Coordinates of C-alpha atoms and ligand atoms in Angstrom, one line a residue:
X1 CA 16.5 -24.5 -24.1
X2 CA 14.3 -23.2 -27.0
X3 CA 17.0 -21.7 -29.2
X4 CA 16.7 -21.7 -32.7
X5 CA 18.0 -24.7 -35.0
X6 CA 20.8 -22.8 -36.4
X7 CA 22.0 -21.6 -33.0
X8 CA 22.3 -24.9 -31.9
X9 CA 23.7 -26.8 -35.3
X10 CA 26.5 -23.8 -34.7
X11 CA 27.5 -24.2 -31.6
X12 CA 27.5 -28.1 -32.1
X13 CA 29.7 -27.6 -35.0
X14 CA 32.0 -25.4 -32.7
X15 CA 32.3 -28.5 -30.3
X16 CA 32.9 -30.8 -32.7
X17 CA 36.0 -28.5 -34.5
X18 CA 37.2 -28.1 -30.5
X19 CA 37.4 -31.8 -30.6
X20 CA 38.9 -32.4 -34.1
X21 CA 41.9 -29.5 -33.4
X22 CA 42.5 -31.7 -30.3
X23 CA 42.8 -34.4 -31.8
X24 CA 45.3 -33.0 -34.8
X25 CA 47.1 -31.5 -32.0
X26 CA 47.6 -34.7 -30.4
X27 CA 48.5 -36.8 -33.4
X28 CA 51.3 -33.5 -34.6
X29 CA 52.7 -34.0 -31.1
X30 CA 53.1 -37.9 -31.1
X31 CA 54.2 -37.7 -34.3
X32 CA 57.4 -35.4 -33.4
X33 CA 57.7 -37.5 -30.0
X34 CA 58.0 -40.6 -32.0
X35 CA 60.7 -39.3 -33.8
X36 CA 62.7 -37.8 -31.4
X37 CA 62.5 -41.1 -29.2
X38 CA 60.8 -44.3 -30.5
X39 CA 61.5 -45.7 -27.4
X40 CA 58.4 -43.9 -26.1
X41 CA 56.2 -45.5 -29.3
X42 CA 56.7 -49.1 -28.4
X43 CA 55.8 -47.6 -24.7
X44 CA 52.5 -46.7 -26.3
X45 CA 51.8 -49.8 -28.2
X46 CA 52.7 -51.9 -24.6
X47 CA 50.2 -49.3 -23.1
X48 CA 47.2 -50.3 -25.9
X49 CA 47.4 -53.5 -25.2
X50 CA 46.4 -53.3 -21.4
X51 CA 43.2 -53.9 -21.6
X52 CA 43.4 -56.9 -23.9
X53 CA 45.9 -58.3 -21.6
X54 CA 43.6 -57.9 -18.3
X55 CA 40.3 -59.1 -19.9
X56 CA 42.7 -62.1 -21.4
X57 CA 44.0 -62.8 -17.9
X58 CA 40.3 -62.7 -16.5
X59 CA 39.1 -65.3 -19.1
X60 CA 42.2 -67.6 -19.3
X61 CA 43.5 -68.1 -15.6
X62 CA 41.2 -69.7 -13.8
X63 CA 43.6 -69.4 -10.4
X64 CA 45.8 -66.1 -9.4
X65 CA 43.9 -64.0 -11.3
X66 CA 44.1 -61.7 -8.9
X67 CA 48.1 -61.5 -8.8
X68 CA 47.9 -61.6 -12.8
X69 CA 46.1 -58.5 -12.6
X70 CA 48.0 -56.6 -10.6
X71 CA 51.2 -57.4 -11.8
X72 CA 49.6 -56.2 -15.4
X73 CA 48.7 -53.1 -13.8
X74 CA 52.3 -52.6 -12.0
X75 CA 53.6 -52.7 -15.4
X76 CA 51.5 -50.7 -16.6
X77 CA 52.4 -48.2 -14.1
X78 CA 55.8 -48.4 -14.3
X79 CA 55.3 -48.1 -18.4
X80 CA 53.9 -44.7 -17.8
X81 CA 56.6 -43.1 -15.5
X82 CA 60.0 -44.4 -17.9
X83 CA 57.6 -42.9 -20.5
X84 CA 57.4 -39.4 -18.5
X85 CA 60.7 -39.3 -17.5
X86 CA 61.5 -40.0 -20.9
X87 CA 59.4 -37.0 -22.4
X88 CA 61.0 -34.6 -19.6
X89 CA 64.7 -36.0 -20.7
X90 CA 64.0 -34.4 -24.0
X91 CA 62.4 -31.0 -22.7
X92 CA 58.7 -31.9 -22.4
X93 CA 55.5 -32.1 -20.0
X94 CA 54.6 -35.5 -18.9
X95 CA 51.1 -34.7 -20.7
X96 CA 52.5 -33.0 -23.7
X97 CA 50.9 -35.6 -25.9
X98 CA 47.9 -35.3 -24.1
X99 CA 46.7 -32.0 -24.4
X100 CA 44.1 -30.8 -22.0
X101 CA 40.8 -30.4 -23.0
X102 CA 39.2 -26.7 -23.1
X103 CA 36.4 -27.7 -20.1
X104 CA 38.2 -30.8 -18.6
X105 CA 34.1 -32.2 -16.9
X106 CA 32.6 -32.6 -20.7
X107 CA 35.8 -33.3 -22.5
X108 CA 34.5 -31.2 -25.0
X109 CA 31.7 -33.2 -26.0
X110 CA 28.9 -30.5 -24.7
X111 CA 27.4 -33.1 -21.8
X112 CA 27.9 -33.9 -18.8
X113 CA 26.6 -37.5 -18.4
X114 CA 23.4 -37.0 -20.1
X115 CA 23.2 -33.6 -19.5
X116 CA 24.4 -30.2 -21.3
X117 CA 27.8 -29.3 -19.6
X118 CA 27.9 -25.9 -18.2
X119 CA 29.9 -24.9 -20.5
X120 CA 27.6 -25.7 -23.6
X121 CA 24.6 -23.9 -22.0
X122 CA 27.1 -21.2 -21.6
X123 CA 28.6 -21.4 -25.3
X124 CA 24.7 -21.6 -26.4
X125 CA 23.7 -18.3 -24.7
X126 CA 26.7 -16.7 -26.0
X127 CA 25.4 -17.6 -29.6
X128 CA 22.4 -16.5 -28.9
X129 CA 23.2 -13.2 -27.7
X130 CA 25.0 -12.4 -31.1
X131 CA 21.9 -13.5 -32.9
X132 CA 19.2 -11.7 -31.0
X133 CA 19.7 -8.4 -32.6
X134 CA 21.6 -6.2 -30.3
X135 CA 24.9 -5.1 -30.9
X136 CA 27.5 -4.2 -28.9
X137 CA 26.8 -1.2 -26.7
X138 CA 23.8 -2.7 -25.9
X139 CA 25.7 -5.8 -24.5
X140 CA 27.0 -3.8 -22.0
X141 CA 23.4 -3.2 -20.8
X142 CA 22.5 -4.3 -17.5
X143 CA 20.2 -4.4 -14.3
X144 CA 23.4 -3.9 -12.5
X145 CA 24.5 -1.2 -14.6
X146 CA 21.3 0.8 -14.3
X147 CA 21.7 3.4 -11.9
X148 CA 18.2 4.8 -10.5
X149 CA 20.7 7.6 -8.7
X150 CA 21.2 9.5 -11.9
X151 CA 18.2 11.2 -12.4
X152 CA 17.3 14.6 -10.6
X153 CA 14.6 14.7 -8.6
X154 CA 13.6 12.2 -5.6
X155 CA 10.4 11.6 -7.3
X156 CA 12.2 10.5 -10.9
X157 CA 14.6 8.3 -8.5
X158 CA 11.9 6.5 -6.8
X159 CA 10.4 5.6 -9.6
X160 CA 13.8 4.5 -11.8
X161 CA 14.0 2.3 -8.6
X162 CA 10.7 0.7 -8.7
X163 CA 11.1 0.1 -12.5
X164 CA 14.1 -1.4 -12.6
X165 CA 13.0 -4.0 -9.4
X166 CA 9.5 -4.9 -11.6
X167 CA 11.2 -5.6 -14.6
X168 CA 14.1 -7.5 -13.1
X169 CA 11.5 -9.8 -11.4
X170 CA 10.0 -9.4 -14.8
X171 CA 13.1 -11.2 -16.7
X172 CA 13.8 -13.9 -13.8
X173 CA 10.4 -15.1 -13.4
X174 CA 9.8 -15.3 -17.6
X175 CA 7.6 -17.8 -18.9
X176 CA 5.0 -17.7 -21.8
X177 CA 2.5 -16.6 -19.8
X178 CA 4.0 -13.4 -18.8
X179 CA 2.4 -10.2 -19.6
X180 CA 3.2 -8.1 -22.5
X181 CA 5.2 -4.8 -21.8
X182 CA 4.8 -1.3 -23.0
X183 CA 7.7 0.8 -22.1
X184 CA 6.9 4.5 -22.5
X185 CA 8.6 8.0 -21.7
X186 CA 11.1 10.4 -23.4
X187 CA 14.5 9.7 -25.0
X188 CA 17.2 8.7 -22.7
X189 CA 15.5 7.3 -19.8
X190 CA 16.4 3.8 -20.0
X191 CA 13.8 1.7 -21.8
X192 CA 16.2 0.4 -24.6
X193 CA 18.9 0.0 -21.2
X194 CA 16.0 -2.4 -19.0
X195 CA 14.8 -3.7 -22.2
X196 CA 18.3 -5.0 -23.4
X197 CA 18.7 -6.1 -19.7
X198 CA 15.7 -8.2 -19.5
X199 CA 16.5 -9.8 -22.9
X200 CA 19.9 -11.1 -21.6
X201 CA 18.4 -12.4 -18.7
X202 CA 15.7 -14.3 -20.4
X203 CA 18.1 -15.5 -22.8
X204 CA 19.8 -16.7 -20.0
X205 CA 17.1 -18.8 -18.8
X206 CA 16.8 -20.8 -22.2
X207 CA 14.5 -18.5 -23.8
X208 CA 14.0 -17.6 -27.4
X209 CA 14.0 -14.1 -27.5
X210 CA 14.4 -11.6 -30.3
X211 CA 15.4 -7.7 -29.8
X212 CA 14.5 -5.2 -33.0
X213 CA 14.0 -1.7 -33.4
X214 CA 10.6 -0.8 -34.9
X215 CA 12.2 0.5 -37.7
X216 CA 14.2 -3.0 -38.7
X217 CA 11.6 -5.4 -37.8
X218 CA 9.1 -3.5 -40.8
X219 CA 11.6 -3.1 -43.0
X220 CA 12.2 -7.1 -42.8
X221 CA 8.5 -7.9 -42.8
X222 CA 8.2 -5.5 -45.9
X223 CA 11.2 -7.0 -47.8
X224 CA 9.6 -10.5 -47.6
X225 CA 5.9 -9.9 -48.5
X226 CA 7.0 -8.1 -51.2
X227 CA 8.8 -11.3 -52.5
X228 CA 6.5 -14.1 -51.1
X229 CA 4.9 -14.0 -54.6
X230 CA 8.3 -15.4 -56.2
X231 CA 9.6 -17.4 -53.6
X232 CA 9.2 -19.2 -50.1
X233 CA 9.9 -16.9 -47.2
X234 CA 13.0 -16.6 -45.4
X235 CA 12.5 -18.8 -42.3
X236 CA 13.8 -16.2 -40.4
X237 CA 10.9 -13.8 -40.8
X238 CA 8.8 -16.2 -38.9
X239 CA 11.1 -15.4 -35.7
X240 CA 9.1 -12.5 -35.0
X241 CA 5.8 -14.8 -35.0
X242 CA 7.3 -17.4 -33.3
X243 CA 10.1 -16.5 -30.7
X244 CA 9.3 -16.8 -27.1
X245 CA 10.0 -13.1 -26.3
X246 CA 9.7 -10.3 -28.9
X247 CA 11.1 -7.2 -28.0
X248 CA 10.2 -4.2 -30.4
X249 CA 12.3 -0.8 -29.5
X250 CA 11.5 2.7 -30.5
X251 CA 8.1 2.3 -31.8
X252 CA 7.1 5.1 -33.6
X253 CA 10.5 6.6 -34.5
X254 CA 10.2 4.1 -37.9
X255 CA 8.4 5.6 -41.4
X256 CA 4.7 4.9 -40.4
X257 CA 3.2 3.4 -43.6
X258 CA -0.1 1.5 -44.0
X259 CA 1.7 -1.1 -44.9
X260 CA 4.0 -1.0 -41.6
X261 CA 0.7 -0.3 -39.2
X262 CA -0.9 -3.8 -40.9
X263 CA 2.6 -5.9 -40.2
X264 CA 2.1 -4.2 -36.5
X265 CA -1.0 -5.4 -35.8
X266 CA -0.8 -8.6 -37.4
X267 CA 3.0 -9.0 -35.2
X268 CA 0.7 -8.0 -32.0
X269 CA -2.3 -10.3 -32.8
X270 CA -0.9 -13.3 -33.5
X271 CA 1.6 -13.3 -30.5
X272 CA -1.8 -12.0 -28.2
X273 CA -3.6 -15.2 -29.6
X274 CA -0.9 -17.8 -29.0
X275 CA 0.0 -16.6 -26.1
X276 CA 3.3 -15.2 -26.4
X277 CA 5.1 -11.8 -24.8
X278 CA 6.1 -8.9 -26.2
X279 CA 7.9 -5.8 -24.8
X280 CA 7.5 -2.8 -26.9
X281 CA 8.9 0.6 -26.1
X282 CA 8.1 4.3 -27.7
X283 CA 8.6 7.7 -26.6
X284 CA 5.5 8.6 -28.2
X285 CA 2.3 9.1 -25.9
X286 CA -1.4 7.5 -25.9
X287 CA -2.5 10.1 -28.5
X288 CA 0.6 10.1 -31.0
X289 CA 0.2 6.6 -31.0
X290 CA -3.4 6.5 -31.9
X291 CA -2.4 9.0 -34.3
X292 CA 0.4 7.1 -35.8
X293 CA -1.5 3.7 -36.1
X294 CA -5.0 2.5 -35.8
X295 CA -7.6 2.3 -33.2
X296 CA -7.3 -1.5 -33.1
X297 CA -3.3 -1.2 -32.8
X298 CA -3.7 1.2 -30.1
X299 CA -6.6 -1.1 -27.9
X300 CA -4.9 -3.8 -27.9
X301 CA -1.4 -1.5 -26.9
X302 CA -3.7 0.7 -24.1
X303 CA -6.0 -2.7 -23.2
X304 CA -3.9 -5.7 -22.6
X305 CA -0.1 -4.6 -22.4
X306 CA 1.2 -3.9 -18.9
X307 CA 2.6 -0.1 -19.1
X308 CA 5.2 1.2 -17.3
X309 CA 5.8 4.6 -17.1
X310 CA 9.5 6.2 -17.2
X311 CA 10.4 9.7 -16.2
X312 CA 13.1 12.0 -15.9
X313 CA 15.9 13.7 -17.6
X314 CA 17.6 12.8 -20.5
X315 CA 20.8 10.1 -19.4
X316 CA 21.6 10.0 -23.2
X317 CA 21.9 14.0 -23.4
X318 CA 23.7 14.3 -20.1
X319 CA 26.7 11.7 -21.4
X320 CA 27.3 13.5 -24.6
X321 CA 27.6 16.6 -21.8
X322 CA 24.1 18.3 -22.8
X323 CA 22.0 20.2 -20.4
Ligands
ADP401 N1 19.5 4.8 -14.9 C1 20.6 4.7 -15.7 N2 21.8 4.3 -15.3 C2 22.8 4.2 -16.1 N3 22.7 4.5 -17.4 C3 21.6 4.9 -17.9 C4 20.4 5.0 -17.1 N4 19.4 5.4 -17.9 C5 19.9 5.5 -19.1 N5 21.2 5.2 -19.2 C6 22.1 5.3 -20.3 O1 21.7 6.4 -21.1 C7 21.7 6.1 -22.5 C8 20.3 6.3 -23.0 O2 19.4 5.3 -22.5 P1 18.4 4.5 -23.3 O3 18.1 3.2 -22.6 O4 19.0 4.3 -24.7 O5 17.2 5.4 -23.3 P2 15.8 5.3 -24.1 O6 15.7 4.0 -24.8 O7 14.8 5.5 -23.0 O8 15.8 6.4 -25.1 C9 22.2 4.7 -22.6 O9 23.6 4.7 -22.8 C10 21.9 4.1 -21.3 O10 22.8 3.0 -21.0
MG402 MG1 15.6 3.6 -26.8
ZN403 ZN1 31.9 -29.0 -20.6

């Protein structure tokens, strides 16, 4: 996984407080257990000393070790049942001083073994879905949830269709050297819908990937030139250089200064030279682009980004009840 430091030192910490409330919880409930039966403490302190008292018996008795361990063991056993049926005299589960661990393969730690449980990869992802940029709606995004049957004509369906397969494949079969993506078409055809989509499934796969609007991403960029004179940059700034996957939406619906077309081109040119994707959509066409931003913006958009074309009517409209 290639998620960024502070994903992982959270999540970590959110293990490590998982473990520490179990713990508390378990010390509150033996505490009140003691006291209602001490009985059940001395239990406990027999029940420590079982392993001394095997790894004594192995290293003392030369003969009968074998009984001496079992009968150890019987004890031990028995020690355990007087002790639940003890705790269920008073009203209690046999492991309410025990409580159970949220994922019961990892005990919490985060690995399996000497891998990452399931459930850390899963708690990971999670993280970094809330720190790739999307909100909420946009969660709800999905390939699933995109519905080529929507749009009006045969033709427009088709193609919805075709889309959607491409950029699915697109998402599962991610790596750096994927192509770069330009999304284009009208409002309310889906590009910000398959675009979310694809970022949840590459985050899925371990991927770095960060999902802006043009209109954030320059605004960002802007706010820390204009301080790097005073003071380091905020290491998040270099996400957008650095992330395995940048996705910018809505190009062209930002406040095109000549200040935001240089922090486009220099986004686009560094990722093209090391190498890494980008998915940018725009409802503007070839020539309001070259309009908008530079002939060297727009070559590199129109020469070495994969388009995809999306048609049809408005899906955004249409919900509000629009015709
Ligand atoms: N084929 C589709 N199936 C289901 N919902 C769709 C589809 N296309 C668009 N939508 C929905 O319509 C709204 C506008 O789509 P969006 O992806 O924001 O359009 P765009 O980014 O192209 O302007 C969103 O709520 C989106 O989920
Ligand atoms: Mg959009
Ligand atoms: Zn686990």
């Amino acid at each position: 996984m290639n998620f960024p430091k502070k994903v992982i030192e959270s999540v970590a910490s959110d293990f490590s407080k998982k473990r520490s409330d179990r713990d508390a919880l378990r010390l509150r409930r033996l505490k009140e257990i003691y006291s209602l039966c001490p009985e059940i403490k001395d239990i406990d302190a027999s029940l420590s000393r079982v392993s001394k008292e095997i790894a004594e018996a192995t290293f003392t008795y030369k003969s009968n070790i074998r009984e001496r361990i079992e009968s150890i063991k019987n004890n031990n056993l028995a020690l355990q049942e007087r002790r639940a049926s003890l705790l269920c005299n008073l009203g209690f589960d046999r492991d309410y001083t025990d409580p159970p661990y949220e994922c019961e393969i990892c005990n919490d730690t985060g690995y399996d073994g000497f891998h990452l449980c399931a459930c850390h990869r899963r708690a990971l992802v999670d993280k970094m879905l809330d720190c790739t940029g999307f909100g909420n709606l946009i969660k709800a995004q999905s390939f699933e949830s995109f519905d080529p049957s929507v749009f009006e004509t045969e033709e427009q369906r088709k193609r919805a269709s075709a889309i959607r397969t491409v950029l699915e494949a697109y998402a599962d079969e991610f790596t750096h050297s994927s192509d770069s993506l330009l999304l284009v078409g009208g409002t309310g055809l889906g590009k910000t819908h398959l675009s979310s989509s694809i970022a949840r499934r590459v985050i899925e796969k371990g991927y770095n990937v960060v999902y802006e609007s043009a209109e954030s991403i320059f605004r960002e960029i802007g706010r820390e030139i204009f301080r790097s004179d005073f003071s380091e940059k905020d290491p998040e700034y270099y996400r957008f250089f650095d992330c395995d996957l940048l996705i910018i939406d809505d190009l062209g619906s930002e406040m095109i200064t000549p200040s935001s077309v240089s922090y486009l081109y220099n986004i686009i040119n560094t990722r093209l030279n090391k190498g890494l994707p980008m998915i940018i959509s725009t409802n503007n066409s070839s020539e309001e682009l070259l309009r908008k931003y530079d002939e060297r913006i727009a070559s590199r958009l129109f020469g070495e980004f994969v388009i995809h074309l999306f048609m049809g009517n408005d899906q955004r409209r249409k919900k509000l009840g629009k015709k």
